[in-house]
XYZ file of C-alpha atoms in Angstrom:
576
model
C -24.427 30.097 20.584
C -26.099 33.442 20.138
C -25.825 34.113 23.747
C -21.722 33.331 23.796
C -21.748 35.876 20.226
C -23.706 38.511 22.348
C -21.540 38.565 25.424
C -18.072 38.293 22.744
C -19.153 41.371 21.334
C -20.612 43.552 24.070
C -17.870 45.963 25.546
C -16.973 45.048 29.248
C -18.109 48.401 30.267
C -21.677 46.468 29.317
C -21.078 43.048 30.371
C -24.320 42.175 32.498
C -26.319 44.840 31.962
C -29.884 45.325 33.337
C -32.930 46.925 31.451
C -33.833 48.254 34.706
C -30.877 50.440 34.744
C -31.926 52.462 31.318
C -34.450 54.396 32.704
C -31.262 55.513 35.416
C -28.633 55.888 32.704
C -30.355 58.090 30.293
C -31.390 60.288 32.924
C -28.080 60.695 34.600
C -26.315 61.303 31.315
C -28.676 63.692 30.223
C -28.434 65.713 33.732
C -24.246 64.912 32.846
C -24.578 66.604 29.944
C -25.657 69.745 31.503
C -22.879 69.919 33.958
C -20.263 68.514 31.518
C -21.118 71.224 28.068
C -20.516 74.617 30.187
C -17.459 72.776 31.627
C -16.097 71.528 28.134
C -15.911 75.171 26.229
C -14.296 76.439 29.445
C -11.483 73.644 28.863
C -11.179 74.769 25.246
C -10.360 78.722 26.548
C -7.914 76.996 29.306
C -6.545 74.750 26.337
C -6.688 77.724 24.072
C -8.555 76.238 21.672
C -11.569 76.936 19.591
C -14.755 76.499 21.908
C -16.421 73.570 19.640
C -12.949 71.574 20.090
C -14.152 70.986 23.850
C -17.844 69.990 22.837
C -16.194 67.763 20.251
C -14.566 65.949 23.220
C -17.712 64.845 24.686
C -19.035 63.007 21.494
C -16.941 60.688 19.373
C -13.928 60.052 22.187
C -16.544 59.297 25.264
C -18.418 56.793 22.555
C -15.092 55.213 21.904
C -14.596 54.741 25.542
C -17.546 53.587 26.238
C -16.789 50.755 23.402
C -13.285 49.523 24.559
C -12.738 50.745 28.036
C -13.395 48.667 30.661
C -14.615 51.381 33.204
C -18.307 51.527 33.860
C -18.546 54.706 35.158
C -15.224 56.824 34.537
C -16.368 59.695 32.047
C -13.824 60.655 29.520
C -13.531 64.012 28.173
C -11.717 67.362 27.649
C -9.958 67.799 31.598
C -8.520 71.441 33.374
C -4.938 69.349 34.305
C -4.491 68.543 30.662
C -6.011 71.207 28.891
C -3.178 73.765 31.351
C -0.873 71.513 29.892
C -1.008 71.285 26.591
C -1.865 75.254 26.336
C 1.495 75.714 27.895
C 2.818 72.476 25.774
C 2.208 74.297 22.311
C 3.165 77.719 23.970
C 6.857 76.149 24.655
C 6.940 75.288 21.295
C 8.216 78.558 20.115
C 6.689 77.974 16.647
C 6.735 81.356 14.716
C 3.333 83.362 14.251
C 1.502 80.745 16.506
C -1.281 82.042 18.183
C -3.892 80.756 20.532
C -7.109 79.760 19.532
C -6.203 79.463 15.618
C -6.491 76.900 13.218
C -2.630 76.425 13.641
C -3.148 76.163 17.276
C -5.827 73.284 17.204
C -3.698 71.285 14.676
C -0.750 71.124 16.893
C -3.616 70.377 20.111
C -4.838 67.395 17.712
C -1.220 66.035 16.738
C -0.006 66.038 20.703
C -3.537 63.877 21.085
C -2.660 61.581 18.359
C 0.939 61.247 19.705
C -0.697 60.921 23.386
C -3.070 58.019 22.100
C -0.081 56.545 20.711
C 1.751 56.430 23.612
C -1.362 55.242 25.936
C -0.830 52.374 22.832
C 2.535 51.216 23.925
C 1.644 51.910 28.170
C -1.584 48.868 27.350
C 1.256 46.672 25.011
C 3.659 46.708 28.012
C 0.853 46.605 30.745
C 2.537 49.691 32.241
C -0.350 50.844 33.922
C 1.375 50.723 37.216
C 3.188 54.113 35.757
C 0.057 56.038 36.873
C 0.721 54.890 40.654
C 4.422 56.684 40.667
C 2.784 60.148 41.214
C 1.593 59.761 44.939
C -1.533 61.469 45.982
C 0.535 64.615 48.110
C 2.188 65.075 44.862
C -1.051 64.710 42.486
C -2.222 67.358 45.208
C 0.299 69.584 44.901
C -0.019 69.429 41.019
C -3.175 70.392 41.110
C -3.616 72.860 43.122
C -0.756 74.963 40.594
C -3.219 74.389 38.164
C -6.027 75.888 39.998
C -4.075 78.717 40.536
C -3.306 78.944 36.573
C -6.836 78.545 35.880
C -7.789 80.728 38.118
C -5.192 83.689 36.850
C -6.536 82.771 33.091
C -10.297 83.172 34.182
C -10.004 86.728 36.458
C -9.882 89.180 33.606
C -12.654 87.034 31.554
C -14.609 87.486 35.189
C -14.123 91.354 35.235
C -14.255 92.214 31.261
C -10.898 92.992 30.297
C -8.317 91.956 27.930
C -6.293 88.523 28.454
C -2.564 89.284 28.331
C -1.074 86.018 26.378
C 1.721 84.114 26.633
C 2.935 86.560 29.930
C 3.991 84.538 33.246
C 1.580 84.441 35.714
C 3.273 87.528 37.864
C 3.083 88.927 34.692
C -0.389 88.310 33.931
C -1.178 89.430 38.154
C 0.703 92.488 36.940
C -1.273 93.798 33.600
C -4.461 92.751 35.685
C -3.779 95.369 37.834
C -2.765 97.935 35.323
C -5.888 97.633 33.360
C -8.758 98.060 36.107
C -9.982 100.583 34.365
C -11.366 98.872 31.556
C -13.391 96.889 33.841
C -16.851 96.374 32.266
C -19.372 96.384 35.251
C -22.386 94.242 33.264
C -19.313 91.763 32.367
C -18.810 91.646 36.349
C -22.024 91.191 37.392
C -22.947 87.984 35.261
C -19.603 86.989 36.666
C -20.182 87.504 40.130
C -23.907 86.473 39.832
C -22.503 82.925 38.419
C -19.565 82.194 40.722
C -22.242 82.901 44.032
C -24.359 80.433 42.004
C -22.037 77.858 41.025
C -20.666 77.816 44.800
C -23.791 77.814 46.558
C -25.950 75.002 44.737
C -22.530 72.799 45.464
C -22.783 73.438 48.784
C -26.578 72.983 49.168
C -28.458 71.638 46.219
C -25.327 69.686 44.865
C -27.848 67.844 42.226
C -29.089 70.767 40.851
C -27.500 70.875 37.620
C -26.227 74.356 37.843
C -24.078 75.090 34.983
C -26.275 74.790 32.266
C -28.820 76.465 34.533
C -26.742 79.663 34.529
C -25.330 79.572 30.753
C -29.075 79.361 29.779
C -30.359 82.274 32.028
C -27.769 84.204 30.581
C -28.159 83.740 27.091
C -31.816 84.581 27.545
C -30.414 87.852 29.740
C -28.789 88.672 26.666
C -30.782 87.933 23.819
C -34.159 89.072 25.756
C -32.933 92.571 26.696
C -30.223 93.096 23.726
C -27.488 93.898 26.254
C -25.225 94.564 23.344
C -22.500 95.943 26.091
C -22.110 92.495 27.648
C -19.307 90.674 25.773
C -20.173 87.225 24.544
C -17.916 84.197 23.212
C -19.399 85.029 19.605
C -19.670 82.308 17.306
C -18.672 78.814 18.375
C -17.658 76.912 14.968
C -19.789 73.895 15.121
C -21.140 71.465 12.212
C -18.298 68.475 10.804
C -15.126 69.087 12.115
C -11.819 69.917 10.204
C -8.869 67.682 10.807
C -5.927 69.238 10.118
C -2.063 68.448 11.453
C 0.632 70.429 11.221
C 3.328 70.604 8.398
C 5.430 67.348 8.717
C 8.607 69.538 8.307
C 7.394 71.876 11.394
C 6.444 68.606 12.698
C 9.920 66.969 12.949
C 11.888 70.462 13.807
C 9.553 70.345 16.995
C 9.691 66.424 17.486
C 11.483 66.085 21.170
C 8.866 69.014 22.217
C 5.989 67.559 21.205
C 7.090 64.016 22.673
C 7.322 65.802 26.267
C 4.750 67.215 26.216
C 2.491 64.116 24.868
C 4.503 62.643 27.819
C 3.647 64.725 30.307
C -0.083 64.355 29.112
C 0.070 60.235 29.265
C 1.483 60.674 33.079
C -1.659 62.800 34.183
C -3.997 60.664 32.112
C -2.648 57.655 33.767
C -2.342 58.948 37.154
C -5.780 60.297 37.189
C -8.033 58.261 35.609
C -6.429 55.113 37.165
C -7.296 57.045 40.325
C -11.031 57.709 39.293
C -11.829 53.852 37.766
C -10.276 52.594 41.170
C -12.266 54.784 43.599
C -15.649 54.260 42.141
C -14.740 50.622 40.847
C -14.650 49.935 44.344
C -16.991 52.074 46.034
C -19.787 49.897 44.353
C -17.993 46.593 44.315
C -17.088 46.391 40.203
C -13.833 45.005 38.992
C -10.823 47.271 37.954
C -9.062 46.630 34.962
C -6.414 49.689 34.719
C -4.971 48.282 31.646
C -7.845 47.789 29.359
C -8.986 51.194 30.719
C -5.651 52.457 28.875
C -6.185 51.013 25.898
C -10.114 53.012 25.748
C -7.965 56.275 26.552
C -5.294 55.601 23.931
C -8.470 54.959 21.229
C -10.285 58.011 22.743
C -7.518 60.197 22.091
C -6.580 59.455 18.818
C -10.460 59.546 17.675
C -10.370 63.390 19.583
C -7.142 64.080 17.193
C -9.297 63.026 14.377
C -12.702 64.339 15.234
C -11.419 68.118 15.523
C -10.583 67.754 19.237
C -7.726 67.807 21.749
C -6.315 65.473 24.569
C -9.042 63.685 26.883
C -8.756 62.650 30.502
C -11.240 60.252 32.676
C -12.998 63.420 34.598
C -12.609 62.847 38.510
C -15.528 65.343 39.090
C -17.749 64.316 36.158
C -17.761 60.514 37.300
C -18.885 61.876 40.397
C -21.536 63.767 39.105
C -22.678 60.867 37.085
C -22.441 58.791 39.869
C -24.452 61.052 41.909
C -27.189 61.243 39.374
C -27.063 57.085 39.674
C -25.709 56.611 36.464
C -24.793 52.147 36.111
C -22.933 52.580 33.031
C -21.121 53.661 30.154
C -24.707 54.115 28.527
C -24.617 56.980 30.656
C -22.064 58.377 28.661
C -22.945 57.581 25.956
C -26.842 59.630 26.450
C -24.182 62.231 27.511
C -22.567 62.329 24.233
C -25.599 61.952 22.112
C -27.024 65.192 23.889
C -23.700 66.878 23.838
C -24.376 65.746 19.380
C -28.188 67.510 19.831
C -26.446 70.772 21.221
C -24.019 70.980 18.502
C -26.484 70.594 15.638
C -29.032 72.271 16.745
C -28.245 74.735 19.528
C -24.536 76.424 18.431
C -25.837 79.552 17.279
C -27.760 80.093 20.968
C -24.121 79.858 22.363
C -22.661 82.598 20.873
C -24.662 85.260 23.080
C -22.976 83.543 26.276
C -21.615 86.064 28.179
C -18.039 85.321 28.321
C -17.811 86.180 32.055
C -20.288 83.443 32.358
C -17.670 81.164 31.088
C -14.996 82.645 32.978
C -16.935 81.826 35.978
C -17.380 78.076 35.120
C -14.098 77.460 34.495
C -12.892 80.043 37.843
C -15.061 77.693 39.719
C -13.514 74.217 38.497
C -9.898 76.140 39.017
C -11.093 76.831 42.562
C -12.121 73.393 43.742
C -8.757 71.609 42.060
C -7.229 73.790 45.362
C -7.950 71.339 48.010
C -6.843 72.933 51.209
C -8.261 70.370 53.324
C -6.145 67.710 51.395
C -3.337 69.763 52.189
C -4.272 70.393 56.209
C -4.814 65.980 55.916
C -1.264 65.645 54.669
C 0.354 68.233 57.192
C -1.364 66.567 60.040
C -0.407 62.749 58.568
C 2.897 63.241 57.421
C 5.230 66.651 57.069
C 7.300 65.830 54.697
C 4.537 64.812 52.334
C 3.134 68.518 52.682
C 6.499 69.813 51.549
C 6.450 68.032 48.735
C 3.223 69.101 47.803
C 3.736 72.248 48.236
C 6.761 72.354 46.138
C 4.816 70.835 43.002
C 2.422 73.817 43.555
C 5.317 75.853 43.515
C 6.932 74.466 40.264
C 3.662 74.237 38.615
C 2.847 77.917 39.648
C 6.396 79.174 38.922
C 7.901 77.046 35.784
C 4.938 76.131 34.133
C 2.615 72.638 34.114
C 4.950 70.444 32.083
C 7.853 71.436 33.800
C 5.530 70.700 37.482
C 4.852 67.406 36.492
C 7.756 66.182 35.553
C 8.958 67.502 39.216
C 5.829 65.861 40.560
C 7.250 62.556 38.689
C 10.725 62.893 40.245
C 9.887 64.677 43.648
C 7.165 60.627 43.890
C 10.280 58.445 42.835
C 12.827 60.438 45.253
C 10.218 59.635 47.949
C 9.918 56.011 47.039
C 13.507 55.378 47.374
C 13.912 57.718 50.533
C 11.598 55.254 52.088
C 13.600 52.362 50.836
C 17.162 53.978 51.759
C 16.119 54.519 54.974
C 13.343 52.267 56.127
C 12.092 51.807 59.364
C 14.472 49.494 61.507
C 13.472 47.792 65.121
C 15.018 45.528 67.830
C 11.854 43.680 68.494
C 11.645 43.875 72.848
C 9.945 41.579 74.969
C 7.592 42.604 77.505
C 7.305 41.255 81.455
C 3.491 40.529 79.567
C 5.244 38.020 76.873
C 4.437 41.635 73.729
C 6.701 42.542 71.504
C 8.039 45.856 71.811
C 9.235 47.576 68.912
C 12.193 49.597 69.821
C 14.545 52.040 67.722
C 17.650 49.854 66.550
C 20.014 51.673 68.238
C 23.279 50.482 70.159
C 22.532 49.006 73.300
C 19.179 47.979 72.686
C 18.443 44.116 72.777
C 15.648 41.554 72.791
C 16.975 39.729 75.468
C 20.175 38.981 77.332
C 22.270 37.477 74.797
C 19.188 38.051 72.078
C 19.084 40.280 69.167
C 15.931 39.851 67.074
C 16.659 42.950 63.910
C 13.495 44.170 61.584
C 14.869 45.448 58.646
C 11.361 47.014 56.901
C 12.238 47.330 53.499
C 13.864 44.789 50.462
C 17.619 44.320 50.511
C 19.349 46.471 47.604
C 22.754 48.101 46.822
C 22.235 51.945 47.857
C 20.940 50.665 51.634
C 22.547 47.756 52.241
C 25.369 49.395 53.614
C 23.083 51.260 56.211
C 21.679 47.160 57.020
C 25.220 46.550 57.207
C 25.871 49.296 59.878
C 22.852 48.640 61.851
C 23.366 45.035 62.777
C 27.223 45.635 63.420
C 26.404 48.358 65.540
C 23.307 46.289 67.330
C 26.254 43.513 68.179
C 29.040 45.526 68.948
C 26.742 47.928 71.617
C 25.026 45.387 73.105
C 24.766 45.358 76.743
C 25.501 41.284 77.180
C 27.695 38.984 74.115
C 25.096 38.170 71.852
C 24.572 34.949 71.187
C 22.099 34.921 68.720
C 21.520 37.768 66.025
C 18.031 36.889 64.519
C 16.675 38.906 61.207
C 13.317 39.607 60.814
C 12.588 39.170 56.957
C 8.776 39.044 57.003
C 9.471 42.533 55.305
C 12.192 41.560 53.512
C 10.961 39.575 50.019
C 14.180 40.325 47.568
C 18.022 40.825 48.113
C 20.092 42.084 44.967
C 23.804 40.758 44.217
C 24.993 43.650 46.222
C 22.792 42.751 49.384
C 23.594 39.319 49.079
C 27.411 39.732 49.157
C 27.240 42.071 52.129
C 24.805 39.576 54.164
C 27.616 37.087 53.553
C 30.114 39.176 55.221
C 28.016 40.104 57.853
C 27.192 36.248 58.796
C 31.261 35.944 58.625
C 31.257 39.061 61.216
C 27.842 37.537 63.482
C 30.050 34.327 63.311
C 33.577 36.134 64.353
C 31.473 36.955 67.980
C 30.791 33.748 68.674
C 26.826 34.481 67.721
C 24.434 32.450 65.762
C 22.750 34.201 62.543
C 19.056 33.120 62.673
C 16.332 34.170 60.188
C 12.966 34.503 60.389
C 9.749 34.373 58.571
C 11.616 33.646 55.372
C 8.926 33.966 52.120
C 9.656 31.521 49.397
C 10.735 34.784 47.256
C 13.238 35.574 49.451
C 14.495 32.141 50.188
C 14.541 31.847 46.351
C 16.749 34.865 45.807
C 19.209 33.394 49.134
C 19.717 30.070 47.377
C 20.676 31.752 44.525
C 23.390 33.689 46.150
C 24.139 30.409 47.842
C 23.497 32.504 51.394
C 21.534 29.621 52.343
C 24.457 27.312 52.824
C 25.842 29.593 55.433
C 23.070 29.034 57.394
C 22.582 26.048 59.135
C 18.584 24.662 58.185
C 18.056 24.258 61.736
C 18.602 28.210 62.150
C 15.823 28.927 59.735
C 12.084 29.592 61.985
C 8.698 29.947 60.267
C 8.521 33.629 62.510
C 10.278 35.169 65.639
C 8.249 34.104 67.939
C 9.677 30.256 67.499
C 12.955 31.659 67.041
C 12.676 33.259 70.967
C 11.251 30.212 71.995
C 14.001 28.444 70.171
C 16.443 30.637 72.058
C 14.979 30.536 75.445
C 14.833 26.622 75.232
C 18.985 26.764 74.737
C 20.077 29.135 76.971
C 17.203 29.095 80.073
C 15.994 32.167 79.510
C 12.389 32.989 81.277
C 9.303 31.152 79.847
C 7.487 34.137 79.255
C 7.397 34.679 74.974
C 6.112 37.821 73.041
C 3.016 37.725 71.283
C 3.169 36.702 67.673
C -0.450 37.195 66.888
C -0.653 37.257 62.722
C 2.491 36.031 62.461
C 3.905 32.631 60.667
C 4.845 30.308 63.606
């Protein structure tokens, strides 16, 4: 009985959990911490937040995970892709005498979390985790990479010393850059350039090494050991219990259908990504993925960031990697990350404030670097073009129009290219081969299976904006054919689903097939599909003996009534 009580109440995150992995998981979250702290106050400046908002992120919301998530790995915490988009969220807001890194600021961060939780709420109720699978990966990297470039235009004047120009577009910001190299502070550069050689180097040779902290600590001891007074530093980072505070409820509905989209936008990245993460190192060590109860940690984690002083948190591609590096088992790991991440806070916060703030810069130019994966990009040029175009163009809209309005283009530009591929799927007249293979042609006029044969692969589900193209196809297959077709046989091992539309136009096509003197045959019917053509009552316009488990008995059904040659095309993996 005690044993059911203890497995009832231990998260799934826990389930099965060995003592010999403790030794493991406080080590790796303790080496996590040091890679995730630096990271976490650079979110808060990409955010535009207070600095401790971003350490905040790392306590209370990664327990929370850890307690109702399902993941036992993904690290949750303050992210670059939604940090650029809720800085450019509350920007868009056009709320009067709002200004970055304020109190007023951080309360509107904190209500688009709560209002992101709630959302991730309703996405577990309706098991819409699927949502997250609509951005495809050539978009995701096309979304990303704009935000690298954002990030990276936010950090460069941080890296060289000079005054950030707010709320500007990025041309604009390109633009005072260049205006102000004068006031380039060379000790601000060097810490800069010092870091970024750093950062880049131990990544590419001592990856373990965890570097970050390595180089905010030298720095603050730089500073504090030699008084370099001329250095600018982040100055004090507000620590201690945090103030939750939300914005006016009147200000609060004026700016309602703004702060929905953007709490939308935020719940599309969240799902995309860290259903993206979970899966990947779910199954690179065998564990079982449950997206949905992974959404339902999120929505918890957000709304305890709303109301822990804190802003919207993400599952962290590149700190689940670190963690799993380190050989981190579980969400223990996180959770030693988040106790540390509590240690700093208490007792370390007034150390921070002689950070060099080009230090920080560099951190975060680093992370805005490596979310531009060029290598993705040469993989999807080399795969498939029009995939690269689309990336591309998210980078563009992200880059030119801002984050929120690049991912809901990332969100439209993945569900254009779903239905492209279902408009116009592939189609093949399956060939036979003097060796007895198929032969997958083009289904063009004038191609045919054999004499008098027609065997049509339609590779997509039948549906009202492309049946008409089906339509086309086959009558244009009959009508070109090189000898009178005597049997027209469909292919529907691809085919699981016809709509009312589809099934209406198959029955006039079977009226047309029959008008020839031909024989409509199917093939490799599923029971889904047969389902959905008894339904439309296709079925009875088909005689049963017409109906073949797969093409290969449907040739060899054909052959045996019209003394064709014995030879028959492979059918290897396919229903006989």
């Amino acid at each position: 009985m005690n044993r059911t009580l203890a497995a009832a109440i231990t998260p799934l995150s826990m389930r099965g959990y060995k003592l010999g992995w403790l030794r493991a998981d406080v080590i790796a979250g303790v080496s996590l911490a040091a890679v995730a702290i630096p990271e976490a106050m650079g979110y808060s400046s990409i955010a535009q937040v207070p600095l401790g908002a971003g350490l905040y992120s790392l306590i209370v919301p990664a327990i929370v995970f850890a307690l109702v998530g399902a993941s036992r790995l993904m690290v949750v915490g303050a992210d670059s892709a939604t940090a650029a988009l809720l800085a450019s969220g509350i920007a868009g807001l056009g709320v009067a005498g709002l200004n970055p890194s304020t109190p007023e600021w951080l309360a509107w961060a904190g209500l688009i979390a709560l209002v992101t939780g709630a959302m991730l709420l309703l996405a577990w109720v309706l098991r819409l985790g699927f949502l997250g699978d609509f951005l495809s990966t050539a978009v995701l990297t096309g979304f990303l990479a704009g935000v690298g470039v954002l990030v990276v235009t936010e950090q460069v004047p941080g890296l060289l010393g000079i005054e950030r120009a707010h709320g500007s577009h990025v041309w604009g910001k390109w633009a005072f850059l260049v205006t102000h190299l004068n006031d380039v502070r060379w000790q601000a550069v060097v810490f800069g350039v010092v870091t970024v050689v750093a950062l880049f180097l131990v990544k590419r040779f001592r990856p373990q090494l965890p570097m970050p902290i390595l180089v905010v600590v030298g720095a603050i001891v730089l500073v504090m050991a030699f008084n370099l007074t001329a250095v600018p530093t982040i100055g004090d980072v507000q620590t201690g219990l945090p103030t939750i505070s939300f914005p006016a409820w009147s200000a609060v509905w004026a700016k309602a259908p703004e702060v929905l989209t953007v709490s939308f936008g935020c719940v599309l990245v969240v799902l995309a990504q860290s259903a993206a993460t979970a899966r990947s190192f779910a199954q690179s060590h065998g564990d079982h993925v449950d997206v949905n109860r992974d959404i339902l940690g999120l929505s918890a984690a957000n709304v305890s960031a709303a109301l822990t002083g804190s802003f919207v948190v993400n599952g962290s591609p590149t700190k689940t990697a670190v963690l799993d590096q380190q050989k981190g088992r579980t969400q223990l790991a996180n959770v030693t990350m988040a106790l540390t991440t509590l240690a700093v806070v208490a007792f370390a916060s007034p150390l921070l404030a002689h950070l060099p703030e080009a230090v920080l810069a560099a951190v975060v130019f680093v992370v805005g670097v490596e979310l531009i994966h060029l290598g993705s990009f040469r993989s999807i040029w080399r795969i498939r073009r029009v995939e690269f175009g689309v990336a591309v163009v998210t980078t563009g809209m992200v880059v030119g129009f801002g984050v929120l309005t690049g991912i809901v283009t990332a969100m439209v530009l993945s569900l254009l290219q779903m239905i492209h591929r279902q408009y116009r799927p592939d189609r093949f007249v399956i060939g036979v081969g003097d060796d007895g293979r198929r032969q997958y042609e083009p289904a063009k006029p004038g191609h045919q299976s054999l004499p008098g044969l027609i065997v049509f692969r339609y590779d997509a589900d039948l549906f009202y904006a492309n049946v008409g193209r089906f339509s086309d196809d086959v009558t244009a297959l009959v009508k070109g054919a090189p000898d009178p077709v005597k049997w027209l046989v469909l292919d529907c091992s691809a085919v699981s689903d016809v709509d009312y539309s589809a099934a209406k136009a198959i029955s006039s096509l079977i009226g047309f097939v029959h008008s020839v003197g031909a024989r409509f045959v199917l093939a490799g019917v599923t029971p889904e599909l047969r389902e959905s053509l008894d339904s439309a009552r296709i079925m009875s316009e088909i005689s049963a003996d017409l109906v073949y488990p797969g093409v290969g008995s449907a040739v060899r059904a054909f052959r045996a009534e019209h003394g064709s040659p014995a030879s028959t095309p492979d059918t290897s993996g396919t229903a006989q």
